[in-house]
mmCIF file of C-alpha atoms and ligand atoms in Angstrom:
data_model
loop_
_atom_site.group_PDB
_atom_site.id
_atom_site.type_symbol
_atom_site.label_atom_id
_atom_site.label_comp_id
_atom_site.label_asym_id
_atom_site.label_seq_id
_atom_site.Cartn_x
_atom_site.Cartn_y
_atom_site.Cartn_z
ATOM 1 C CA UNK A 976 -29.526 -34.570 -8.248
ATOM 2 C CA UNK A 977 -28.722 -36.940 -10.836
ATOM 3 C CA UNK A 978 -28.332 -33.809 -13.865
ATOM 4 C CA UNK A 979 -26.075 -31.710 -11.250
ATOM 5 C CA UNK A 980 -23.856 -34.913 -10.345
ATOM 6 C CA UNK A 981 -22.986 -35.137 -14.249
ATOM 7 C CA UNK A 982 -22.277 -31.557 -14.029
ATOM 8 C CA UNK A 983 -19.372 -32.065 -11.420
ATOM 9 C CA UNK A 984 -15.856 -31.893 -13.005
ATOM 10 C CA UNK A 985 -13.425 -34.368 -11.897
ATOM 11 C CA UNK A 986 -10.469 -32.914 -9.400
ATOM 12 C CA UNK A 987 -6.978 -34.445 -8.839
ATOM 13 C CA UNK A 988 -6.063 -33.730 -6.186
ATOM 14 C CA UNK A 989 -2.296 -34.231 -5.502
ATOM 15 C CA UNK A 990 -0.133 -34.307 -2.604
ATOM 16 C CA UNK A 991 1.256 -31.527 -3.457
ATOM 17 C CA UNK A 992 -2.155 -29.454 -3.141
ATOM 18 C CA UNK A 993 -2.569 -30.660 0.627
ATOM 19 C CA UNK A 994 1.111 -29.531 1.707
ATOM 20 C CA UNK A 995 0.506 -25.895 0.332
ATOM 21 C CA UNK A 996 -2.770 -25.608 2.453
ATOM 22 C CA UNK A 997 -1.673 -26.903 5.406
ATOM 23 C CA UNK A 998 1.573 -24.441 4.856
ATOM 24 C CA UNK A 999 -1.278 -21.330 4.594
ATOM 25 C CA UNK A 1000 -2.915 -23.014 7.152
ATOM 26 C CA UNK A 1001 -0.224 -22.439 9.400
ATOM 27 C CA UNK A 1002 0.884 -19.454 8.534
ATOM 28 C CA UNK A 1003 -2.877 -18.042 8.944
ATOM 29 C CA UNK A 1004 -2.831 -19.572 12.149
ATOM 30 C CA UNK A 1005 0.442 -17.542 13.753
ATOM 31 C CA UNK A 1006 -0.390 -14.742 12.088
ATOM 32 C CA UNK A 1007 -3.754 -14.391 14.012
ATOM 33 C CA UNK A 1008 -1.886 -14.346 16.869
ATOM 34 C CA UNK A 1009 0.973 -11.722 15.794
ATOM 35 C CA UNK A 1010 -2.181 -9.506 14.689
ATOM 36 C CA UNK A 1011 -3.387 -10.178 18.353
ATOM 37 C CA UNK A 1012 -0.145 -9.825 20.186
ATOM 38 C CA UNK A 1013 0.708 -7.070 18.059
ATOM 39 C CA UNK A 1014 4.081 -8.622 17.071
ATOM 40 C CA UNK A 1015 3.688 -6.669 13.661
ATOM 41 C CA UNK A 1016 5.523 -3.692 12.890
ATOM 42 C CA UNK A 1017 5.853 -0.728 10.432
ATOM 43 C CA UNK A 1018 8.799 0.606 8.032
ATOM 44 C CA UNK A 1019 8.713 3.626 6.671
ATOM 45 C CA UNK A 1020 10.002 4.937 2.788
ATOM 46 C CA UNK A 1021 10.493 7.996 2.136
ATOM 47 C CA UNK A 1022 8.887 9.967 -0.584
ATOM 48 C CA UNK A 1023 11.186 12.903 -1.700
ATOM 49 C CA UNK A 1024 10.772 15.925 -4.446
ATOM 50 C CA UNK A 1025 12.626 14.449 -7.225
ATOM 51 C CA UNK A 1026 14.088 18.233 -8.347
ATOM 52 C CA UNK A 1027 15.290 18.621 -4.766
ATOM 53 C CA UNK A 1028 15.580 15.214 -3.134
ATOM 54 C CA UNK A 1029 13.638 16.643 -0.038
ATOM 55 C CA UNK A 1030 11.417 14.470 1.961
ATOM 56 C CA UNK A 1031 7.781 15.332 1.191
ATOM 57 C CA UNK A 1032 6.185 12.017 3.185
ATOM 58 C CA UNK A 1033 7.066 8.336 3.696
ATOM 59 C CA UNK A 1034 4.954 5.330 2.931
ATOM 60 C CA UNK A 1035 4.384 2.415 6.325
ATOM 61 C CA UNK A 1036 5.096 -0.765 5.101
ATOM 62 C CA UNK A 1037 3.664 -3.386 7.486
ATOM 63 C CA UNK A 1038 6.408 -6.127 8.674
ATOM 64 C CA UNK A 1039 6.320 -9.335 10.536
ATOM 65 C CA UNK A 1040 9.142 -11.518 11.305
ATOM 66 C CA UNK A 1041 7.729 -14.983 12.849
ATOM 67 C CA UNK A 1042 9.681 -16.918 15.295
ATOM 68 C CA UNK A 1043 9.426 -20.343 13.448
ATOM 69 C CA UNK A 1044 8.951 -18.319 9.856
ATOM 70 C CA UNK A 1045 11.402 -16.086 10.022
ATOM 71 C CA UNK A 1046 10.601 -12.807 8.012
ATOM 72 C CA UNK A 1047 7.385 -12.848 6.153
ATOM 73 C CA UNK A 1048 7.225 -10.952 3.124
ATOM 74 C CA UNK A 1049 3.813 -8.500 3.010
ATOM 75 C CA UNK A 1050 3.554 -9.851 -0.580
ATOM 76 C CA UNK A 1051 2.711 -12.945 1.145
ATOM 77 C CA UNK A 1052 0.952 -12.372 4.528
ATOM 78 C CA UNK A 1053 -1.210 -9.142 3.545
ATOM 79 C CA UNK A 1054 -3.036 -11.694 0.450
ATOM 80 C CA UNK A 1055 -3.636 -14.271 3.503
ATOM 81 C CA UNK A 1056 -5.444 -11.786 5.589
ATOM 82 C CA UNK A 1057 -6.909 -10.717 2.950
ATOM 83 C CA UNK A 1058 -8.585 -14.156 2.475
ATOM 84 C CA UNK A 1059 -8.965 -15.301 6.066
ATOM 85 C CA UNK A 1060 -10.765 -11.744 7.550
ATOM 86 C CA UNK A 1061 -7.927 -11.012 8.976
ATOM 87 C CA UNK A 1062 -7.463 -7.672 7.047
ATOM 88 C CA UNK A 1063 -9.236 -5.499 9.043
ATOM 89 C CA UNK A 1064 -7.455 -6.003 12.329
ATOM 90 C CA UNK A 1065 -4.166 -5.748 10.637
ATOM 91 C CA UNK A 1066 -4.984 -2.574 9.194
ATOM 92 C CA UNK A 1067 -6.498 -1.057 12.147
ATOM 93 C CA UNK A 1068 -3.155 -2.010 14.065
ATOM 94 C CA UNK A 1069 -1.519 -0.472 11.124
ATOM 95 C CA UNK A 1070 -3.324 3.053 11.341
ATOM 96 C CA UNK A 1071 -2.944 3.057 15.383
ATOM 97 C CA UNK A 1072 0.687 2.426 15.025
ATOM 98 C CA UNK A 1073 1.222 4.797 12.154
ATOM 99 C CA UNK A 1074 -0.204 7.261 14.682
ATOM 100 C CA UNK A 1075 1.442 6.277 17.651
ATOM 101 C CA UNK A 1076 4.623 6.811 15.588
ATOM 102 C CA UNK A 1077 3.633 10.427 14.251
ATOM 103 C CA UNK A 1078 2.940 11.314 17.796
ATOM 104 C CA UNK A 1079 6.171 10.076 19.266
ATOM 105 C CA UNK A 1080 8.318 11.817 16.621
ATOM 106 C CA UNK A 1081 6.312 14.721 17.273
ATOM 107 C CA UNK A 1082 7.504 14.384 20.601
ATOM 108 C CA UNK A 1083 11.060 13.735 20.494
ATOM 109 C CA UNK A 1084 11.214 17.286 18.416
ATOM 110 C CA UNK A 1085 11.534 15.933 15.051
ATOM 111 C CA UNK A 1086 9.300 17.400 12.344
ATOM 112 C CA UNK A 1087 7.890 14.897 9.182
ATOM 113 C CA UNK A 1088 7.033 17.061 6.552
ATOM 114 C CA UNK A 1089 3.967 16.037 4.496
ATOM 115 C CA UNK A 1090 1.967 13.041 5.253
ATOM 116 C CA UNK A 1091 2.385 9.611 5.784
ATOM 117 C CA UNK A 1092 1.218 7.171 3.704
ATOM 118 C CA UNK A 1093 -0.905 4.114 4.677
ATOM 119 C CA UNK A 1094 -1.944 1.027 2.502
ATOM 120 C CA UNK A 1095 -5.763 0.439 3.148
ATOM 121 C CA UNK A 1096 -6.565 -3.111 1.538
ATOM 122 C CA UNK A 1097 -9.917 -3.107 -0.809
ATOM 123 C CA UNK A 1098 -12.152 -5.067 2.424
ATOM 124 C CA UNK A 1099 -11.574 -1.873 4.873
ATOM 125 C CA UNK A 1100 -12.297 0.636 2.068
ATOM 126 C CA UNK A 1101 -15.542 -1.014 1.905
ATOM 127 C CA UNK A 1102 -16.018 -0.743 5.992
ATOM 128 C CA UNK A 1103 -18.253 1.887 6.966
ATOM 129 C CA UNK A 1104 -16.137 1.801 10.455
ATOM 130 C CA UNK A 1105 -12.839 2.428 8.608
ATOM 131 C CA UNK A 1106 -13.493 6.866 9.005
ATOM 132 C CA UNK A 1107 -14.210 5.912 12.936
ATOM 133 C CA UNK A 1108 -11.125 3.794 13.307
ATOM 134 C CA UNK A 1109 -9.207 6.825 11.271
ATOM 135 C CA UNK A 1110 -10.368 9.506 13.570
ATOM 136 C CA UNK A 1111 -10.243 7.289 16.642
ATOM 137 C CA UNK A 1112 -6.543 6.895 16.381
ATOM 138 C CA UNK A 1113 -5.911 10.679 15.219
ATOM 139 C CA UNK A 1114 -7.485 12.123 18.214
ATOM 140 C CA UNK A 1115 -5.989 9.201 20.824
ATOM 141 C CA UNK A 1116 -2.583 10.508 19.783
ATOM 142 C CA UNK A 1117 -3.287 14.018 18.546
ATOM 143 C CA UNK A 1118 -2.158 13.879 15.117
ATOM 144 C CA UNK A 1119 -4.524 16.075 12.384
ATOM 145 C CA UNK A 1120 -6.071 13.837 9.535
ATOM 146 C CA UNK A 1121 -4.503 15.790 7.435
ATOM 147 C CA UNK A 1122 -0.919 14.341 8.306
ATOM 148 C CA UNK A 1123 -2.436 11.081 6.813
ATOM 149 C CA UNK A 1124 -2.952 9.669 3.240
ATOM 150 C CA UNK A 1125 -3.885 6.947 2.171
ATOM 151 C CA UNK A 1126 -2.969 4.174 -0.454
ATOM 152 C CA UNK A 1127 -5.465 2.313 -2.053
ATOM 153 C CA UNK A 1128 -4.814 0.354 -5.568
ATOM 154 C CA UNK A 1129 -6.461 0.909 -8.219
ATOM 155 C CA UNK A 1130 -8.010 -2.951 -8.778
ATOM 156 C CA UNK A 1131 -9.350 -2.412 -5.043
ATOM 157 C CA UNK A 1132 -10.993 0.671 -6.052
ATOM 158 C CA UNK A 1133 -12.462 -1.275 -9.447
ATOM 159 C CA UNK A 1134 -14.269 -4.003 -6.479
ATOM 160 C CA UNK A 1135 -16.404 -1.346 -5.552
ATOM 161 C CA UNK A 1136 -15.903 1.404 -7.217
ATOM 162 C CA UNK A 1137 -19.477 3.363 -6.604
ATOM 163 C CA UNK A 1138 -18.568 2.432 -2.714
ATOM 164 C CA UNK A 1139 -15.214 3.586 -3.491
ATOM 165 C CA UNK A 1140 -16.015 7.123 -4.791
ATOM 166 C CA UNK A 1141 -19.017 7.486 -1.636
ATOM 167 C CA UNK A 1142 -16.123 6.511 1.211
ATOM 168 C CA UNK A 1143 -13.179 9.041 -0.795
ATOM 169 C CA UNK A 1144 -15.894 12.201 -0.458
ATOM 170 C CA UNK A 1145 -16.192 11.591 3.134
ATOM 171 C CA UNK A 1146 -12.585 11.029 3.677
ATOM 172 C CA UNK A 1147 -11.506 13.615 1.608
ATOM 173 C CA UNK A 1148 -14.080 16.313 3.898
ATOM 174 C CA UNK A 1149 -12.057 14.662 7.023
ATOM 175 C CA UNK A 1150 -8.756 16.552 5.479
ATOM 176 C CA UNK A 1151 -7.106 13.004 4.472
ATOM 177 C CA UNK A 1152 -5.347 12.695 1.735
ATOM 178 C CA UNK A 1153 -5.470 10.321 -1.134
ATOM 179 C CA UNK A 1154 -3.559 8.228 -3.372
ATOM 180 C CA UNK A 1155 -4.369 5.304 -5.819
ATOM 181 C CA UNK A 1156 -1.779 2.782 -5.737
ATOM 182 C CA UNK A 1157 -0.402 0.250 -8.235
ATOM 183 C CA UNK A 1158 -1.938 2.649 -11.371
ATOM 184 C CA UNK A 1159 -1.772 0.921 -14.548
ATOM 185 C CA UNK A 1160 -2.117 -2.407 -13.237
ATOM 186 C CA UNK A 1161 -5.755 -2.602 -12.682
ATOM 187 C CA UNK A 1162 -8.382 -1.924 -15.571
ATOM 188 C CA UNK A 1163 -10.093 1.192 -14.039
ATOM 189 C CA UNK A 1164 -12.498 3.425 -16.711
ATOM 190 C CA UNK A 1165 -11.824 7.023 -16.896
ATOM 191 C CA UNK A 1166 -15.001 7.826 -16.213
ATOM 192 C CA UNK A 1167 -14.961 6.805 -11.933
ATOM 193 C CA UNK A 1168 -11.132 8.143 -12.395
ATOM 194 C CA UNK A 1169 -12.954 11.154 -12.459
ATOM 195 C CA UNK A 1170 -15.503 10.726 -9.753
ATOM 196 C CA UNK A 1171 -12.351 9.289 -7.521
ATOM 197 C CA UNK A 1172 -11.542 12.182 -4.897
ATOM 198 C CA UNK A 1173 -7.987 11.149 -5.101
ATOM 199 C CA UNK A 1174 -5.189 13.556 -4.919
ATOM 200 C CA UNK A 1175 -2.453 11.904 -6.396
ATOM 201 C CA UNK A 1176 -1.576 8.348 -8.461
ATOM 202 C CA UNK A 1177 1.058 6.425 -7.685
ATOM 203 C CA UNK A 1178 2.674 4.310 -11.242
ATOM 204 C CA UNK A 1179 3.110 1.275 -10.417
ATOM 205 C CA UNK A 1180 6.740 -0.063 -10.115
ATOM 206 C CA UNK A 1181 7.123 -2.188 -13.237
ATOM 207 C CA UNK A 1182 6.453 0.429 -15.714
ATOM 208 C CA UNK A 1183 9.462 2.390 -13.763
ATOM 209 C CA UNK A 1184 10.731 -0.506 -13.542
ATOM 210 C CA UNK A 1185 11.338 -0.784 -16.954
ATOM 211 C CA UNK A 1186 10.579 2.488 -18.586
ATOM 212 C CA UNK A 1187 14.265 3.073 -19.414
ATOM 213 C CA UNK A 1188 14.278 -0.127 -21.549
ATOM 214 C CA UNK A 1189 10.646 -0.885 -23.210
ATOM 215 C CA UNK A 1190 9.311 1.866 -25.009
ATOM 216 C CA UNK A 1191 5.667 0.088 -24.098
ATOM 217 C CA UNK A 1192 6.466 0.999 -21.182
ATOM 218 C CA UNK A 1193 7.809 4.455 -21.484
ATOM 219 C CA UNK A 1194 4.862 5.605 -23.527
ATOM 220 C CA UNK A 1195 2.648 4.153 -20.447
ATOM 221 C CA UNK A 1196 4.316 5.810 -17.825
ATOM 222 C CA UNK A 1197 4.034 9.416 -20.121
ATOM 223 C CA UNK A 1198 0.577 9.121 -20.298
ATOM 224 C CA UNK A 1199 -0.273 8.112 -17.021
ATOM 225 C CA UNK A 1200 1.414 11.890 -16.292
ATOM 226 C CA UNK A 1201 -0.363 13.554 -18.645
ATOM 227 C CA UNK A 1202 -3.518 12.261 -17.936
ATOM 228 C CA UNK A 1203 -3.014 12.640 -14.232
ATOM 229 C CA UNK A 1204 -1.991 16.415 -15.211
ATOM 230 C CA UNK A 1205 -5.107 17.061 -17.177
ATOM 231 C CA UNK A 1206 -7.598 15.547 -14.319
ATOM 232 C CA UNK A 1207 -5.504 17.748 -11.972
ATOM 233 C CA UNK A 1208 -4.234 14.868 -9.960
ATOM 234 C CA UNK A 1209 -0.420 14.931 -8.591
ATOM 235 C CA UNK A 1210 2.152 11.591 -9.664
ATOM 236 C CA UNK A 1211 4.410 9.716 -7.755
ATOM 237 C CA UNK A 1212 6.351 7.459 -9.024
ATOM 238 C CA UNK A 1213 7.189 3.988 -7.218
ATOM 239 C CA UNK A 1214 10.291 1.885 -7.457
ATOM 240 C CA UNK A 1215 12.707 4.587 -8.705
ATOM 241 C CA UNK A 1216 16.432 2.878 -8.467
ATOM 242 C CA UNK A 1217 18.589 5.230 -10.905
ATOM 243 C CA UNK A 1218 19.388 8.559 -11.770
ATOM 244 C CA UNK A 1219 18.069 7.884 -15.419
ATOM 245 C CA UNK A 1220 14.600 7.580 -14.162
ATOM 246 C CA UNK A 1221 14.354 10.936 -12.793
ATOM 247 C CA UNK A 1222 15.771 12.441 -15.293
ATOM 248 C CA UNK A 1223 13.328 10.989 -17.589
ATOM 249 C CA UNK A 1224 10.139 10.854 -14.982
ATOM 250 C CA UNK A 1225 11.013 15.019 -14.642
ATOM 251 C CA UNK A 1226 10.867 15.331 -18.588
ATOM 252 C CA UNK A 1227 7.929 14.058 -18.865
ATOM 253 C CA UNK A 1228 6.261 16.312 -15.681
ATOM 254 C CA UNK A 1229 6.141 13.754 -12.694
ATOM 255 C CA UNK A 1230 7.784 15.323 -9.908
ATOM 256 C CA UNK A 1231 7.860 12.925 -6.658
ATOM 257 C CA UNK A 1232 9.552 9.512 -6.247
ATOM 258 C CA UNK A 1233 10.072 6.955 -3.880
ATOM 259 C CA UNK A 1234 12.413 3.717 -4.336
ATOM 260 C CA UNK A 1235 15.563 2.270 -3.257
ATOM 261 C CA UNK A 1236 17.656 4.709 -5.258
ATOM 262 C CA UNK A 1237 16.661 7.405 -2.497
ATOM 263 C CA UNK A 1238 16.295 4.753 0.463
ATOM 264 C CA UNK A 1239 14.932 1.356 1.479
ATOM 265 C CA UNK A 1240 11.936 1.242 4.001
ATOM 266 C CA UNK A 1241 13.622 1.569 7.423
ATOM 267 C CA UNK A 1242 12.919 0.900 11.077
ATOM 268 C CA UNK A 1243 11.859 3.882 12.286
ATOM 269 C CA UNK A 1244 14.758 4.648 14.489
ATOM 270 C CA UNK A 1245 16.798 4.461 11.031
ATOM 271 C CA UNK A 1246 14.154 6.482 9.098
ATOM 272 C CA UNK A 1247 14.486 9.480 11.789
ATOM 273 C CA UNK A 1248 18.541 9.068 11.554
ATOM 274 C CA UNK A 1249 18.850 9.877 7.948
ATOM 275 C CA UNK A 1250 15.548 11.409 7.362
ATOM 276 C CA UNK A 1251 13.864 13.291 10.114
HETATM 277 P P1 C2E B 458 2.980 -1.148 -2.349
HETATM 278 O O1 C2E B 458 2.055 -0.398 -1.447
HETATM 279 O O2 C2E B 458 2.880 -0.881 -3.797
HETATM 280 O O3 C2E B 458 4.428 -0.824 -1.784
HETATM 281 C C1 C2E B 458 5.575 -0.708 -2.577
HETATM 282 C C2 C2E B 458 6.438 -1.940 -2.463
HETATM 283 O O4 C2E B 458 7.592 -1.753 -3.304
HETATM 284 C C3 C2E B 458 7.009 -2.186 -1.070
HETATM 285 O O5 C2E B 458 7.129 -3.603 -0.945
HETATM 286 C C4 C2E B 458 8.389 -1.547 -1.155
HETATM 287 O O6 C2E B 458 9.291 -2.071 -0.220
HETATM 288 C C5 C2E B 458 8.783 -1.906 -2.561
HETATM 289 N N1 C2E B 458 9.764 -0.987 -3.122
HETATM 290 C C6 C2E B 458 9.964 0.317 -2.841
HETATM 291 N N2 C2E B 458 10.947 0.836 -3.588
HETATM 292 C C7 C2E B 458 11.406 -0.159 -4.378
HETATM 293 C C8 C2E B 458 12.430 -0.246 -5.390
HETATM 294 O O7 C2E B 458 13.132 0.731 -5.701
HETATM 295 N N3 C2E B 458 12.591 -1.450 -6.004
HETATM 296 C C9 C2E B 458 11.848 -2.537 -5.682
HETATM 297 N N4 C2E B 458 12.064 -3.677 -6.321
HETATM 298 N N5 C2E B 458 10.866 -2.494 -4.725
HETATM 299 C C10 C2E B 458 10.654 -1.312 -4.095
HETATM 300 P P2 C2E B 458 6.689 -4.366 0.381
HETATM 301 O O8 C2E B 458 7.046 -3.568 1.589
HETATM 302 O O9 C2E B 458 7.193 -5.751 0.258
HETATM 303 O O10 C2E B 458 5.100 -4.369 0.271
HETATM 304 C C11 C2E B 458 4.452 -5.055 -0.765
HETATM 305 C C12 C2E B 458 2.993 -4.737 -0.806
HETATM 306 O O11 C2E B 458 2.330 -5.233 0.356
HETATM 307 C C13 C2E B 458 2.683 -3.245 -0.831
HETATM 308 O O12 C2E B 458 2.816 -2.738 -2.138
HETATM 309 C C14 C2E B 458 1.254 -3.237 -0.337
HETATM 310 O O13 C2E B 458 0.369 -3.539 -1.390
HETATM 311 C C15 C2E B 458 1.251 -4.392 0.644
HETATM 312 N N6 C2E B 458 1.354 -3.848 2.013
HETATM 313 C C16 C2E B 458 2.454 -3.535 2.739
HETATM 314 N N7 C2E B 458 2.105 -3.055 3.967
HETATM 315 C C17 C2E B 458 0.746 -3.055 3.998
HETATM 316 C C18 C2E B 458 -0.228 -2.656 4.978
HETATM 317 O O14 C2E B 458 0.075 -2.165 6.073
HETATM 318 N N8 C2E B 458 -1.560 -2.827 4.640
HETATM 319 C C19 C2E B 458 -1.940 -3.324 3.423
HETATM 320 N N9 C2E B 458 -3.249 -3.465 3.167
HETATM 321 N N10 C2E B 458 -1.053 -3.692 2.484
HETATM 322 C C20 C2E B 458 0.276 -3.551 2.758
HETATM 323 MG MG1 MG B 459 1.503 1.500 -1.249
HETATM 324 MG MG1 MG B 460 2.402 0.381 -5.101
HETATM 325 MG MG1 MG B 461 2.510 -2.902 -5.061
#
């Protein structure tokens, strides 16, 4: 007892400390209960053929606007699910809802060509029930797998990644399709790249972001492409916001884009309005 006792470090802790917990606390607390109530709700980005500026898909972006907290940020909330095991329900909702919507579009007449997008956090990849959930939903509201991809980034993937490749062969026989997210942030070896039975990467927004400016960053986003292109995977680039970046993203062989330069997430009444 005595040699682990001189082991402890000392820790200050500061006022400052206890007002950021209790301000997590609280918003772990309410969001429980928007998970439960289903007070969440979905945008949707579309994903367009940078040549033609067609649609080709859309990305669901979870929201949440609080009573008392106004409009939380998924940069914030999804990170506190994430910690609290809340993740899972919130993504569940997510890939009911993202059905639900598919089927009522499909209803109203309108037609979404390619598939939508979902972001699956690293915790449900690793959930053997995550395939039942998937087909659960798709066959409650008659939508094909197939209409459905998947986001997952690429540090999630790095968690796990031998779980990772085993859940993206089963997925992948399902007809789902499948994306790596963030790429080029995360420190994943070419070797499970390989193994990885994803479809497509998406580059991450800050080497688009700045690809125009930093020729770091330029050279980054040009290889992603052409290594993409030699494992036979498609791009996508994320955070496109001017003209310059698709002139440069199409010289260099990616072909699909998504950002505010083509459209914002929208509600989904908007999203059918200008895109559907
Ligand atoms: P992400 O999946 O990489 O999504 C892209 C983020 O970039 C979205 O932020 C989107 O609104 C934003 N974005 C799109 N185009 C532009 C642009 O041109 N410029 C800039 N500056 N930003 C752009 P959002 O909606 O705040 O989501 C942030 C992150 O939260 C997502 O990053 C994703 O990791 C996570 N997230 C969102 N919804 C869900 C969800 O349903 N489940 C899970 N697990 N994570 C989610
Ligand atoms: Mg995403
Ligand atoms: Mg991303
Ligand atoms: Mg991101």
């Amino acid at each position: 007892y005595q040699a682990k006792r001189q082991k402890l470090s000392v820790c200050v802790f500061e006022p400052w400390m206890g007002r950021v917990v209790a301000e997590q606390l609280n918003i772990a607390k309410r969001l429980a209960s928007a998970i439960a109530e289903k007070q969440l709700s979905l945008h949707f980005q579309p994903q367009v053929d940078l040549e033609s500026g067609q649609l080709i898909g859309a990305e669901a972006l979870c929201r949440w606007h609080d009573k008392e907290l106004g409009d939380v940020s998924p940069g914030k909330f999804i990170p506190i699910a994430e910690e609290r095991g809340m993740i899972v329900a919130l993504g569940n909702w997510v890939i009911e809802e993202a059905c639900r919507q598919l089927a009522e579009w499909r209803d109203q007449g309108h037609f979404m060509a390619g598939q939508l997008a979902i972001n699956i956090a690293a915790q449900q990849f690793e959930e053997e029930d995550l395939v039942e959930s998937l087909l659960n939903s798709c066959s409650c509201f008659g939508i094909e797998p197939s209409q459905l991809s998947l986001e997952i980034t690429e540090s999630g993937i790095m968690d796990n990644p031998e779980k990772a490749i085993a859940m993206t062969e089963v997925l992948k026989g399902k007809g789902l399709g499948l994306s790596i997210d963030d790429f080029g942030t995360g420190y994943s070896s070419l070797a499970y790249l390989k193994r990885f039975a994803a479809d497509k990467i998406k580059i991450d927004i800050s080497f688009v972001r700045d690809m125009l400016t930093s020729d770091n960053d330029r050279v980054i986003v040009a290889t992603i492409i052409a290594m993409a292109n030699t494992l036979g995977l498609e791009t996508i680039a994320e955070g496109i916001e001017q003209q310059d970046q698709i002139t440069a993203l199409l010289a260099m062989g990616c072909t699909q884009g998504q950002g505010y330069y083509f459209d914002r997430p929208l509600g989904a009444e908007q999203f059918v309005q200008r895109w559907l």
